[in-house]
Amino acid sequence: MSDSSEKLVETPMWDLPVRLFHWSFAICFTVSWISGQAENLKLHYGSGMVLLGLVVFRVLWGLVGSPTARFAHFLRGPGAAISYLRQSFGHFAPSHSFGHNAAGGLMVAALIGLAGLQVVSGMSSTDDLIFEGPLYGHLPNWLARPLEIVHEPLANILLALALLHIAVILVYRILKRENLVRAMVLGRARLPQPVAAAATARGETKGAPLGRAFLCAVIAAAVPSAIHVYLG
C-alpha cells in the first residue's frame, strides 16, 4: 500500500491480449445472458461457443503470456486474499497493486473456471424440443445430468460475480481513487515510482510476443470449432 501523496508514473501493466480478452469476455457473457433469458437459442449457442474459445485462450495465456497475465503472478490462496482485503479496506487509501491483487486474482480464476463449466454444462443440455448441445448424448448420464441441472443456477452465480466485480471497481474509483477501468483500456496504470521501478526491475512490465498470442488464439478458436463440426 502506498501513500496517496507519492508521485505516480505511467507503468505498462496489461498487455493487448489481456485487454481484448477482458472486454470480449464481458460482451460475450452479456450476450449469452440476454439471449438465454430471451430464449434465443441460436444466439445463445453461438455466444456460448465464443465464450468457450475465450476461456481456452485465457487459460493458455495464463500459462505462456506476459508476466501480469500469468496465473503464477496473481494466484494466491484464500488466506492471502482475506489478508489483502483487511489491509486494503481498513482505510481507503489507494492500493496501487501491480497486476491483480490476491483477492482480484481469485475473482479472475473463479470467473474463468465457472464460465468454462457453464459452457460445458450448456453443451451437455437439451430443451427436449429443438436444441441439443454438441455434448448431449456423448457423456455418461451420471455426469451429463448434473451438468444440465447446474446450467441455469450457474448463470445466476456468474451474473452475481460479474456485478460484484463492477461494484468493486466503483468502490476503488470512488473511495480509493483508483481508476481500474482506465488501466484495462490503455494497458497502463499510474503507480508510485518505487512500485513501478520494482516491477520494471523484475521484468514484469514487458509484454510477451504477439506471435505467441496469435498461436494461442488459433488453438482457442479451433477447440469450439472442432466440437461444433464433429459433435454438433
PDB file of C-alpha atoms in Angstrom, residues 72-182:
ATOM      1  CA  ALA A  72       1.700 -17.717 -11.312  1.00  0.00           C
ATOM      2  CA  HIS A  73       1.809 -13.928 -10.970  1.00  0.00           C
ATOM      3  CA  PHE A  74      -1.549 -13.413  -9.279  1.00  0.00           C
ATOM      4  CA  LEU A  75      -2.990 -16.662  -7.929  1.00  0.00           C
ATOM      5  CA  ARG A  76      -2.738 -16.839  -4.160  1.00  0.00           C
ATOM      6  CA  GLY A  77      -4.629 -18.756  -1.501  1.00  0.00           C
ATOM      7  CA  PRO A  78      -7.783 -17.580   0.314  1.00  0.00           C
ATOM      8  CA  GLY A  79      -5.664 -16.524   3.291  1.00  0.00           C
ATOM      9  CA  ALA A  80      -3.714 -14.055   1.181  1.00  0.00           C
ATOM     10  CA  ALA A  81      -6.965 -12.693  -0.286  1.00  0.00           C
ATOM     11  CA  ILE A  82      -8.517 -12.166   3.140  1.00  0.00           C
ATOM     12  CA  SER A  83      -5.338 -10.524   4.407  1.00  0.00           C
ATOM     13  CA  TYR A  84      -5.317  -8.161   1.417  1.00  0.00           C
ATOM     14  CA  LEU A  85      -8.957  -7.187   1.929  1.00  0.00           C
ATOM     15  CA  ARG A  86      -8.420  -6.472   5.618  1.00  0.00           C
ATOM     16  CA  GLN A  87      -5.356  -4.366   4.903  1.00  0.00           C
ATOM     17  CA  SER A  88      -6.734  -2.603   1.847  1.00  0.00           C
ATOM     18  CA  PHE A  89     -10.142  -1.669   3.200  1.00  0.00           C
ATOM     19  CA  GLY A  90      -9.025  -0.831   6.708  1.00  0.00           C
ATOM     20  CA  HIS A  91      -8.741   2.645   5.221  1.00  0.00           C
ATOM     21  CA  PHE A  92      -9.472   3.960   1.771  1.00  0.00           C
ATOM     22  CA  ALA A  93      -6.008   4.919   0.566  1.00  0.00           C
ATOM     23  CA  PRO A  94      -5.117   3.727  -2.944  1.00  0.00           C
ATOM     24  CA  SER A  95      -3.710   0.183  -3.007  1.00  0.00           C
ATOM     25  CA  HIS A  96      -1.534   0.654  -6.110  1.00  0.00           C
ATOM     26  CA  SER A  97      -1.192  -3.059  -6.805  1.00  0.00           C
ATOM     27  CA  PHE A  98       0.871  -4.043  -9.819  1.00  0.00           C
ATOM     28  CA  GLY A  99      -1.371  -6.525 -11.641  1.00  0.00           C
ATOM     29  CA  HIS A 100      -4.123  -8.402  -9.866  1.00  0.00           C
ATOM     30  CA  ASN A 101      -4.047  -8.321  -6.100  1.00  0.00           C
ATOM     31  CA  ALA A 102      -4.641 -11.554  -4.141  1.00  0.00           C
ATOM     32  CA  ALA A 103      -8.425 -11.072  -3.952  1.00  0.00           C
ATOM     33  CA  GLY A 104      -8.735  -9.929  -7.555  1.00  0.00           C
ATOM     34  CA  GLY A 105      -6.712 -12.915  -8.697  1.00  0.00           C
ATOM     35  CA  LEU A 106      -9.148 -15.317  -7.062  1.00  0.00           C
ATOM     36  CA  MET A 107     -12.030 -13.464  -8.705  1.00  0.00           C
ATOM     37  CA  VAL A 108     -10.405 -13.851 -12.124  1.00  0.00           C
ATOM     38  CA  ALA A 109      -9.830 -17.566 -11.546  1.00  0.00           C
ATOM     39  CA  ALA A 110     -13.416 -18.033 -10.371  1.00  0.00           C
ATOM     40  CA  LEU A 111     -14.881 -16.232 -13.382  1.00  0.00           C
ATOM     41  CA  ILE A 112     -12.748 -18.184 -15.856  1.00  0.00           C
ATOM     42  CA  GLY A 113     -13.359 -21.538 -14.185  1.00  0.00           C
ATOM     43  CA  LEU A 114     -17.089 -21.082 -13.725  1.00  0.00           C
ATOM     44  CA  ALA A 115     -17.500 -19.715 -17.257  1.00  0.00           C
ATOM     45  CA  GLY A 116     -15.782 -22.828 -18.588  1.00  0.00           C
ATOM     46  CA  LEU A 117     -18.053 -25.062 -16.524  1.00  0.00           C
ATOM     47  CA  GLN A 118     -21.079 -23.062 -17.664  1.00  0.00           C
ATOM     48  CA  VAL A 119     -20.203 -23.576 -21.323  1.00  0.00           C
ATOM     49  CA  VAL A 120     -19.672 -27.310 -20.827  1.00  0.00           C
ATOM     50  CA  SER A 121     -22.985 -27.584 -18.996  1.00  0.00           C
ATOM     51  CA  GLY A 122     -24.726 -25.775 -21.865  1.00  0.00           C
ATOM     52  CA  MET A 123     -23.156 -28.090 -24.430  1.00  0.00           C
ATOM     53  CA  SER A 124     -24.435 -31.042 -22.420  1.00  0.00           C
ATOM     54  CA  SER A 125     -28.029 -29.768 -22.306  1.00  0.00           C
ATOM     55  CA  THR A 126     -31.217 -30.086 -24.355  1.00  0.00           C
ATOM     56  CA  ASP A 127     -34.574 -28.340 -24.273  1.00  0.00           C
ATOM     57  CA  ASP A 128     -36.270 -31.587 -25.418  1.00  0.00           C
ATOM     58  CA  LEU A 129     -37.662 -29.713 -28.426  1.00  0.00           C
ATOM     59  CA  ILE A 130     -35.304 -28.119 -30.925  1.00  0.00           C
ATOM     60  CA  PHE A 131     -31.951 -27.783 -29.201  1.00  0.00           C
ATOM     61  CA  GLU A 132     -29.349 -30.346 -28.271  1.00  0.00           C
ATOM     62  CA  GLY A 133     -25.878 -29.261 -27.216  1.00  0.00           C
ATOM     63  CA  PRO A 134     -22.954 -30.873 -29.053  1.00  0.00           C
ATOM     64  CA  LEU A 135     -22.007 -32.906 -25.971  1.00  0.00           C
ATOM     65  CA  TYR A 136     -25.568 -34.085 -25.348  1.00  0.00           C
ATOM     66  CA  GLY A 137     -25.650 -37.885 -25.598  1.00  0.00           C
ATOM     67  CA  HIS A 138     -21.853 -38.159 -25.597  1.00  0.00           C
ATOM     68  CA  LEU A 139     -21.373 -38.106 -21.840  1.00  0.00           C
ATOM     69  CA  PRO A 140     -22.379 -40.724 -19.253  1.00  0.00           C
ATOM     70  CA  ASN A 141     -25.676 -39.942 -17.562  1.00  0.00           C
ATOM     71  CA  TRP A 142     -24.074 -39.614 -14.122  1.00  0.00           C
ATOM     72  CA  LEU A 143     -22.093 -36.650 -15.485  1.00  0.00           C
ATOM     73  CA  ALA A 144     -24.449 -35.235 -18.107  1.00  0.00           C
ATOM     74  CA  ARG A 145     -27.474 -34.919 -15.828  1.00  0.00           C
ATOM     75  CA  PRO A 146     -25.770 -32.829 -13.101  1.00  0.00           C
ATOM     76  CA  LEU A 147     -24.202 -30.614 -15.774  1.00  0.00           C
ATOM     77  CA  GLU A 148     -27.600 -29.968 -17.306  1.00  0.00           C
ATOM     78  CA  ILE A 149     -29.128 -29.192 -13.912  1.00  0.00           C
ATOM     79  CA  VAL A 150     -26.488 -26.625 -12.917  1.00  0.00           C
ATOM     80  CA  HIS A 151     -26.646 -24.632 -16.162  1.00  0.00           C
ATOM     81  CA  GLU A 152     -29.272 -22.103 -15.063  1.00  0.00           C
ATOM     82  CA  PRO A 153     -28.191 -21.603 -11.418  1.00  0.00           C
ATOM     83  CA  LEU A 154     -24.580 -21.324 -12.539  1.00  0.00           C
ATOM     84  CA  ALA A 155     -25.563 -18.490 -14.862  1.00  0.00           C
ATOM     85  CA  ASN A 156     -27.013 -16.651 -11.852  1.00  0.00           C
ATOM     86  CA  ILE A 157     -23.813 -17.219  -9.880  1.00  0.00           C
ATOM     87  CA  LEU A 158     -21.741 -15.837 -12.741  1.00  0.00           C
ATOM     88  CA  LEU A 159     -24.023 -12.819 -13.015  1.00  0.00           C
ATOM     89  CA  ALA A 160     -23.639 -12.185  -9.265  1.00  0.00           C
ATOM     90  CA  LEU A 161     -19.851 -12.377  -9.554  1.00  0.00           C
ATOM     91  CA  ALA A 162     -19.884 -10.010 -12.538  1.00  0.00           C
ATOM     92  CA  LEU A 163     -21.995  -7.491 -10.610  1.00  0.00           C
ATOM     93  CA  LEU A 164     -19.679  -7.849  -7.609  1.00  0.00           C
ATOM     94  CA  HIS A 165     -16.731  -7.183  -9.924  1.00  0.00           C
ATOM     95  CA  ILE A 166     -18.378  -3.982 -11.153  1.00  0.00           C
ATOM     96  CA  ALA A 167     -19.211  -2.922  -7.593  1.00  0.00           C
ATOM     97  CA  VAL A 168     -15.584  -3.358  -6.513  1.00  0.00           C
ATOM     98  CA  ILE A 169     -14.412  -1.266  -9.478  1.00  0.00           C
ATOM     99  CA  LEU A 170     -16.782   1.512  -8.354  1.00  0.00           C
ATOM    100  CA  VAL A 171     -15.509   1.273  -4.774  1.00  0.00           C
ATOM    101  CA  TYR A 172     -11.943   1.607  -5.999  1.00  0.00           C
ATOM    102  CA  ARG A 173     -12.869   4.589  -8.181  1.00  0.00           C
ATOM    103  CA  ILE A 174     -14.963   6.484  -5.640  1.00  0.00           C
ATOM    104  CA  LEU A 175     -13.419   5.619  -2.276  1.00  0.00           C
ATOM    105  CA  LYS A 176      -9.864   4.582  -3.095  1.00  0.00           C
ATOM    106  CA  ARG A 177      -9.437   6.978  -6.042  1.00  0.00           C
ATOM    107  CA  GLU A 178      -8.010   4.328  -8.353  1.00  0.00           C
ATOM    108  CA  ASN A 179      -9.208   4.125 -11.954  1.00  0.00           C
ATOM    109  CA  LEU A 180      -9.038   0.393 -12.738  1.00  0.00           C
ATOM    110  CA  VAL A 181     -11.048   0.786 -15.952  1.00  0.00           C
ATOM    111  CA  ARG A 182      -8.507   3.211 -17.411  1.00  0.00           C
TER     112      ARG A 182
END
